[in-house]
């Protein structure tokens, strides 16, 4: 008799490249979850710093990993999407950790509801060595993400039908969720912190470039009057950052 394996509720995907100093904490944060109906996919981009050695230490049947070249982070994320077999998909960056061991247990209550397409929660951010909660907004359309991508769970079937546009290097997730919003998909804000967020990612360390990608996406997707409101906000933020950088060189 053929044994039919139960479909996992969650697919958790971590993309890694030379993350040996941060990947262990992320892996253990996943493996320590009390809810066990998930798969953990690690997509490594041929790390050369010992990241793979750390990953291989965890001989857990819930973990699978690959290590191969890609054309950018969203290409690697798309590989994770195509490999995922769970009903819901979460991206957890190396360095990000779940806020506690019951996160998946808390989210599962909403995931099995059948009403929603995208679930998202709040995050903790580290400010001056103090973890502070950053609350997500209620479902809306903005010039930026109104929640942290690493705190969001999306139905895997939706992601498989609409992969990230890898021509963007920083803001393809904004494009994806804007498209979902305009399609009328149902977002739900779970008012609990999902992750402790590592703010050293590329979109945070190269913010102006990320904002310029946001501008390109808004020009392509949004309509009057929101398009011009969002563009004005982004141009102001860029001006403020540039002014701040100039002032730092003068004083």
mmCIF file of C-alpha atoms in Angstrom:
data_model
loop_
_atom_site.group_PDB
_atom_site.id
_atom_site.type_symbol
_atom_site.label_atom_id
_atom_site.label_comp_id
_atom_site.label_asym_id
_atom_site.label_seq_id
_atom_site.Cartn_x
_atom_site.Cartn_y
_atom_site.Cartn_z
ATOM 1 C CA UNK A 1 0.000 0.000 0.000
ATOM 2 C CA UNK A 2 1.321 3.442 -0.960
ATOM 3 C CA UNK A 3 1.789 5.780 2.012
ATOM 4 C CA UNK A 4 0.529 9.270 1.217
ATOM 5 C CA UNK A 5 2.503 11.912 3.052
ATOM 6 C CA UNK A 6 0.460 14.679 4.637
ATOM 7 C CA UNK A 7 0.842 18.032 2.914
ATOM 8 C CA UNK A 8 2.707 20.433 5.218
ATOM 9 C CA UNK A 9 0.753 23.424 6.448
ATOM 10 C CA UNK A 10 3.792 25.707 6.079
ATOM 11 C CA UNK A 11 6.815 25.943 3.820
ATOM 12 C CA UNK A 12 9.515 28.109 5.385
ATOM 13 C CA UNK A 13 12.203 29.286 2.959
ATOM 14 C CA UNK A 14 15.562 30.811 3.854
ATOM 15 C CA UNK A 15 17.895 32.123 1.146
ATOM 16 C CA UNK A 16 21.546 32.161 2.237
ATOM 17 C CA UNK A 17 24.836 33.466 0.913
ATOM 18 C CA UNK A 18 27.885 33.513 3.195
ATOM 19 C CA UNK A 19 25.753 33.654 6.355
ATOM 20 C CA UNK A 20 27.688 31.320 8.644
ATOM 21 C CA UNK A 21 27.536 33.836 11.506
ATOM 22 C CA UNK A 22 23.731 34.171 11.419
ATOM 23 C CA UNK A 23 22.200 31.042 9.880
ATOM 24 C CA UNK A 24 22.470 28.857 12.989
ATOM 25 C CA UNK A 25 20.193 31.078 15.058
ATOM 26 C CA UNK A 26 17.627 31.155 12.251
ATOM 27 C CA UNK A 27 17.642 27.377 11.787
ATOM 28 C CA UNK A 28 17.233 26.718 15.499
ATOM 29 C CA UNK A 29 14.421 29.259 15.676
ATOM 30 C CA UNK A 30 12.556 27.173 13.088
ATOM 31 C CA UNK A 31 13.379 23.759 14.541
ATOM 32 C CA UNK A 32 12.305 24.867 18.036
ATOM 33 C CA UNK A 33 8.743 25.527 16.908
ATOM 34 C CA UNK A 34 6.206 23.473 18.837
ATOM 35 C CA UNK A 35 4.054 23.161 15.688
ATOM 36 C CA UNK A 36 5.703 20.528 13.497
ATOM 37 C CA UNK A 37 3.597 20.367 10.331
ATOM 38 C CA UNK A 38 6.030 22.297 8.154
ATOM 39 C CA UNK A 39 8.976 21.894 5.800
ATOM 40 C CA UNK A 40 12.091 24.025 5.938
ATOM 41 C CA UNK A 41 13.787 24.781 2.615
ATOM 42 C CA UNK A 42 17.214 26.432 2.603
ATOM 43 C CA UNK A 43 18.306 27.846 -0.759
ATOM 44 C CA UNK A 44 22.039 28.496 -0.603
ATOM 45 C CA UNK A 45 23.853 30.482 -3.279
ATOM 46 C CA UNK A 46 27.135 28.562 -3.236
ATOM 47 C CA UNK A 47 28.396 30.059 0.011
ATOM 48 C CA UNK A 48 32.156 29.879 0.539
ATOM 49 C CA UNK A 49 32.382 30.825 4.232
ATOM 50 C CA UNK A 50 31.240 27.621 5.937
ATOM 51 C CA UNK A 51 27.494 28.290 5.769
ATOM 52 C CA UNK A 52 26.873 24.866 4.213
ATOM 53 C CA UNK A 53 28.855 23.163 6.962
ATOM 54 C CA UNK A 54 26.565 24.753 9.547
ATOM 55 C CA UNK A 55 23.454 23.696 7.624
ATOM 56 C CA UNK A 56 24.690 20.102 7.329
ATOM 57 C CA UNK A 57 25.072 19.862 11.109
ATOM 58 C CA UNK A 58 21.274 19.741 11.402
ATOM 59 C CA UNK A 59 20.267 16.246 10.395
ATOM 60 C CA UNK A 60 16.548 16.913 10.658
ATOM 61 C CA UNK A 61 14.002 15.394 8.228
ATOM 62 C CA UNK A 62 12.119 18.703 8.117
ATOM 63 C CA UNK A 63 15.119 20.447 6.514
ATOM 64 C CA UNK A 64 16.156 20.217 2.881
ATOM 65 C CA UNK A 65 18.725 22.387 1.173
ATOM 66 C CA UNK A 66 20.270 23.125 -2.199
ATOM 67 C CA UNK A 67 23.395 25.069 -3.114
ATOM 68 C CA UNK A 68 23.633 26.514 -6.611
ATOM 69 C CA UNK A 69 24.126 29.755 -8.497
ATOM 70 C CA UNK A 70 21.317 32.216 -9.121
ATOM 71 C CA UNK A 71 20.866 35.594 -10.779
ATOM 72 C CA UNK A 72 19.831 37.465 -7.628
ATOM 73 C CA UNK A 73 17.898 37.140 -4.391
ATOM 74 C CA UNK A 74 14.468 36.995 -6.043
ATOM 75 C CA UNK A 75 15.655 34.277 -8.426
ATOM 76 C CA UNK A 76 16.717 32.281 -5.345
ATOM 77 C CA UNK A 77 13.374 32.998 -3.671
ATOM 78 C CA UNK A 78 11.555 31.810 -6.791
ATOM 79 C CA UNK A 79 13.486 28.544 -6.572
ATOM 80 C CA UNK A 80 12.195 28.165 -3.037
ATOM 81 C CA UNK A 81 8.632 28.836 -4.198
ATOM 82 C CA UNK A 82 8.849 26.186 -6.913
ATOM 83 C CA UNK A 83 10.186 23.609 -4.422
ATOM 84 C CA UNK A 84 7.596 24.398 -1.751
ATOM 85 C CA UNK A 85 4.860 21.848 -1.068
ATOM 86 C CA UNK A 86 3.197 23.478 1.953
ATOM 87 C CA UNK A 87 -0.131 25.267 1.837
ATOM 88 C CA UNK A 88 1.364 28.538 3.100
ATOM 89 C CA UNK A 89 4.781 30.026 2.406
ATOM 90 C CA UNK A 90 6.980 32.224 4.601
ATOM 91 C CA UNK A 91 10.386 33.700 3.761
ATOM 92 C CA UNK A 92 12.711 33.952 6.746
ATOM 93 C CA UNK A 93 16.054 35.617 6.046
ATOM 94 C CA UNK A 94 19.253 34.397 7.616
ATOM 95 C CA UNK A 95 19.538 36.419 10.816
ATOM 96 C CA UNK A 96 15.775 36.627 11.323
ATOM 97 C CA UNK A 97 14.296 34.519 14.110
ATOM 98 C CA UNK A 98 10.782 33.700 15.264
ATOM 99 C CA UNK A 99 9.794 35.695 18.324
ATOM 100 C CA UNK A 100 8.971 32.551 20.300
ATOM 101 C CA UNK A 101 8.533 28.805 19.880
ATOM 102 C CA UNK A 102 4.746 29.024 19.412
ATOM 103 C CA UNK A 103 4.585 31.366 16.400
ATOM 104 C CA UNK A 104 3.515 28.718 13.870
ATOM 105 C CA UNK A 105 1.013 27.335 16.367
ATOM 106 C CA UNK A 106 -0.583 30.789 16.681
ATOM 107 C CA UNK A 107 -0.618 31.413 12.921
ATOM 108 C CA UNK A 108 -2.056 27.961 12.116
ATOM 109 C CA UNK A 109 -5.360 28.940 13.737
ATOM 110 C CA UNK A 110 -5.810 31.608 11.054
ATOM 111 C CA UNK A 111 -4.193 29.611 8.245
ATOM 112 C CA UNK A 112 -6.791 26.852 8.450
ATOM 113 C CA UNK A 113 -9.643 29.379 8.482
ATOM 114 C CA UNK A 114 -9.991 29.221 4.692
ATOM 115 C CA UNK A 115 -10.959 32.891 4.363
ATOM 116 C CA UNK A 116 -7.625 34.603 3.782
ATOM 117 C CA UNK A 117 -4.948 34.626 1.090
ATOM 118 C CA UNK A 118 -2.177 36.536 2.873
ATOM 119 C CA UNK A 119 -1.572 36.583 6.628
ATOM 120 C CA UNK A 120 0.912 38.956 8.230
ATOM 121 C CA UNK A 121 1.939 40.070 11.677
ATOM 122 C CA UNK A 122 4.138 42.526 13.535
ATOM 123 C CA UNK A 123 7.902 42.412 14.076
ATOM 124 C CA UNK A 124 10.549 43.292 16.633
ATOM 125 C CA UNK A 125 13.343 45.601 15.461
ATOM 126 C CA UNK A 126 16.592 46.278 17.300
ATOM 127 C CA UNK A 127 17.013 49.975 18.078
ATOM 128 C CA UNK A 128 20.087 50.946 20.055
ATOM 129 C CA UNK A 129 20.390 47.354 21.356
ATOM 130 C CA UNK A 130 16.770 47.339 22.557
ATOM 131 C CA UNK A 131 14.123 45.190 20.870
ATOM 132 C CA UNK A 132 11.048 47.290 20.103
ATOM 133 C CA UNK A 133 7.824 46.131 18.507
ATOM 134 C CA UNK A 134 6.925 47.596 15.117
ATOM 135 C CA UNK A 135 3.267 47.131 14.317
ATOM 136 C CA UNK A 136 2.093 46.498 10.778
ATOM 137 C CA UNK A 137 -0.673 48.609 9.272
ATOM 138 C CA UNK A 138 -4.115 47.238 8.540
ATOM 139 C CA UNK A 139 -4.569 46.113 4.897
ATOM 140 C CA UNK A 140 -3.993 49.091 2.604
ATOM 141 C CA UNK A 141 -2.072 50.349 -0.422
ATOM 142 C CA UNK A 142 1.053 52.453 0.135
ATOM 143 C CA UNK A 143 4.271 53.615 -1.495
ATOM 144 C CA UNK A 144 6.074 50.964 0.535
ATOM 145 C CA UNK A 145 5.358 47.647 2.221
ATOM 146 C CA UNK A 146 2.801 48.105 4.999
ATOM 147 C CA UNK A 147 4.144 45.002 6.752
ATOM 148 C CA UNK A 148 7.493 43.234 6.912
ATOM 149 C CA UNK A 149 7.810 40.535 4.264
ATOM 150 C CA UNK A 150 9.378 38.144 6.799
ATOM 151 C CA UNK A 151 6.251 38.386 8.936
ATOM 152 C CA UNK A 152 3.922 37.308 6.109
ATOM 153 C CA UNK A 153 2.439 33.970 5.096
ATOM 154 C CA UNK A 154 1.056 33.699 1.555
ATOM 155 C CA UNK A 155 -0.890 30.828 0.044
ATOM 156 C CA UNK A 156 1.717 28.861 -1.881
ATOM 157 C CA UNK A 157 -0.556 28.344 -4.885
ATOM 158 C CA UNK A 158 -0.707 32.131 -5.321
ATOM 159 C CA UNK A 159 3.076 32.458 -5.239
ATOM 160 C CA UNK A 160 3.543 29.606 -7.699
ATOM 161 C CA UNK A 161 1.177 31.309 -10.148
ATOM 162 C CA UNK A 162 2.881 34.699 -9.771
ATOM 163 C CA UNK A 163 6.612 34.393 -9.132
ATOM 164 C CA UNK A 164 8.691 37.403 -8.101
ATOM 165 C CA UNK A 165 9.861 39.608 -10.969
ATOM 166 C CA UNK A 166 13.621 39.025 -10.705
ATOM 167 C CA UNK A 167 14.390 42.057 -12.883
ATOM 168 C CA UNK A 168 14.052 43.960 -9.588
ATOM 169 C CA UNK A 169 16.842 43.489 -7.057
ATOM 170 C CA UNK A 170 15.206 44.988 -3.947
ATOM 171 C CA UNK A 171 11.490 45.669 -4.369
ATOM 172 C CA UNK A 172 9.970 42.697 -6.194
ATOM 173 C CA UNK A 173 8.067 41.832 -3.015
ATOM 174 C CA UNK A 174 6.408 45.280 -3.079
ATOM 175 C CA UNK A 175 5.351 44.627 -6.682
ATOM 176 C CA UNK A 176 4.018 41.173 -5.785
ATOM 177 C CA UNK A 177 1.896 42.368 -2.856
ATOM 178 C CA UNK A 178 0.607 45.422 -4.751
ATOM 179 C CA UNK A 179 -0.552 43.107 -7.535
ATOM 180 C CA UNK A 180 -2.230 40.874 -4.947
ATOM 181 C CA UNK A 181 -3.950 43.921 -3.427
ATOM 182 C CA UNK A 182 -5.293 45.109 -6.775
ATOM 183 C CA UNK A 183 -6.522 41.593 -7.579
ATOM 184 C CA UNK A 184 -8.699 41.780 -4.479
ATOM 185 C CA UNK A 185 -6.923 39.037 -2.542
ATOM 186 C CA UNK A 186 -7.772 38.936 1.147
ATOM 187 C CA UNK A 187 -5.097 40.190 3.568
ATOM 188 C CA UNK A 188 -5.397 39.657 7.315
ATOM 189 C CA UNK A 189 -3.304 41.317 10.025
ATOM 190 C CA UNK A 190 -2.581 38.959 12.919
ATOM 191 C CA UNK A 191 -1.761 41.373 15.778
ATOM 192 C CA UNK A 192 1.176 39.417 17.187
ATOM 193 C CA UNK A 193 4.935 39.760 16.591
ATOM 194 C CA UNK A 194 6.127 37.083 14.174
ATOM 195 C CA UNK A 195 9.865 37.682 13.871
ATOM 196 C CA UNK A 196 12.817 39.502 15.316
ATOM 197 C CA UNK A 197 13.956 41.236 12.175
ATOM 198 C CA UNK A 198 17.564 41.551 10.991
ATOM 199 C CA UNK A 199 17.828 45.103 9.619
ATOM 200 C CA UNK A 200 21.128 44.479 7.809
ATOM 201 C CA UNK A 201 19.480 43.321 4.574
ATOM 202 C CA UNK A 202 20.225 44.901 1.213
ATOM 203 C CA UNK A 203 17.044 47.014 1.125
ATOM 204 C CA UNK A 204 18.006 48.635 4.424
ATOM 205 C CA UNK A 205 21.711 49.151 3.758
ATOM 206 C CA UNK A 206 21.127 50.646 0.284
ATOM 207 C CA UNK A 207 17.893 52.467 0.951
ATOM 208 C CA UNK A 208 17.906 55.072 -1.837
ATOM 209 C CA UNK A 209 18.330 52.401 -4.517
ATOM 210 C CA UNK A 210 15.412 50.499 -2.987
ATOM 211 C CA UNK A 211 13.245 53.635 -2.948
ATOM 212 C CA UNK A 212 14.016 54.255 -6.618
ATOM 213 C CA UNK A 213 12.809 50.737 -7.415
ATOM 214 C CA UNK A 214 9.630 51.524 -5.460
ATOM 215 C CA UNK A 215 9.171 54.554 -7.741
ATOM 216 C CA UNK A 216 9.464 52.356 -10.854
ATOM 217 C CA UNK A 217 6.882 49.929 -9.440
ATOM 218 C CA UNK A 218 4.411 52.673 -8.541
ATOM 219 C CA UNK A 219 4.728 54.153 -12.030
ATOM 220 C CA UNK A 220 3.953 50.733 -13.506
ATOM 221 C CA UNK A 221 1.139 49.614 -11.188
ATOM 222 C CA UNK A 222 -0.669 52.456 -9.425
ATOM 223 C CA UNK A 223 -3.252 54.797 -10.954
ATOM 224 C CA UNK A 224 -4.353 58.372 -10.360
ATOM 225 C CA UNK A 225 -4.577 59.807 -7.733
ATOM 226 C CA UNK A 226 -2.564 57.329 -5.651
ATOM 227 C CA UNK A 227 0.323 57.182 -8.128
ATOM 228 C CA UNK A 228 1.153 60.886 -7.751
ATOM 229 C CA UNK A 229 0.627 60.914 -3.997
ATOM 230 C CA UNK A 230 2.972 57.932 -3.564
ATOM 231 C CA UNK A 231 5.587 59.381 -5.928
ATOM 232 C CA UNK A 232 5.606 62.683 -4.051
ATOM 233 C CA UNK A 233 6.103 60.885 -0.740
ATOM 234 C CA UNK A 234 8.999 58.826 -2.073
ATOM 235 C CA UNK A 235 10.712 61.815 -3.678
ATOM 236 C CA UNK A 236 10.490 63.641 -0.346
ATOM 237 C CA UNK A 237 12.009 60.692 1.531
ATOM 238 C CA UNK A 238 14.876 60.476 -0.971
ATOM 239 C CA UNK A 239 15.494 64.224 -0.669
ATOM 240 C CA UNK A 240 15.519 63.961 3.137
ATOM 241 C CA UNK A 241 18.030 61.085 3.084
ATOM 242 C CA UNK A 242 20.284 62.893 0.619
ATOM 243 C CA UNK A 243 20.144 66.106 2.677
ATOM 244 C CA UNK A 244 20.985 64.175 5.827
ATOM 245 C CA UNK A 245 23.988 62.579 4.087
ATOM 246 C CA UNK A 246 25.248 65.996 2.957
ATOM 247 C CA UNK A 247 24.881 67.464 6.448
ATOM 248 C CA UNK A 248 26.831 64.559 7.923
ATOM 249 C CA UNK A 249 29.776 65.397 5.671
ATOM 250 C CA UNK A 250 29.703 69.052 6.734
ATOM 251 C CA UNK A 251 29.497 68.634 10.499
#
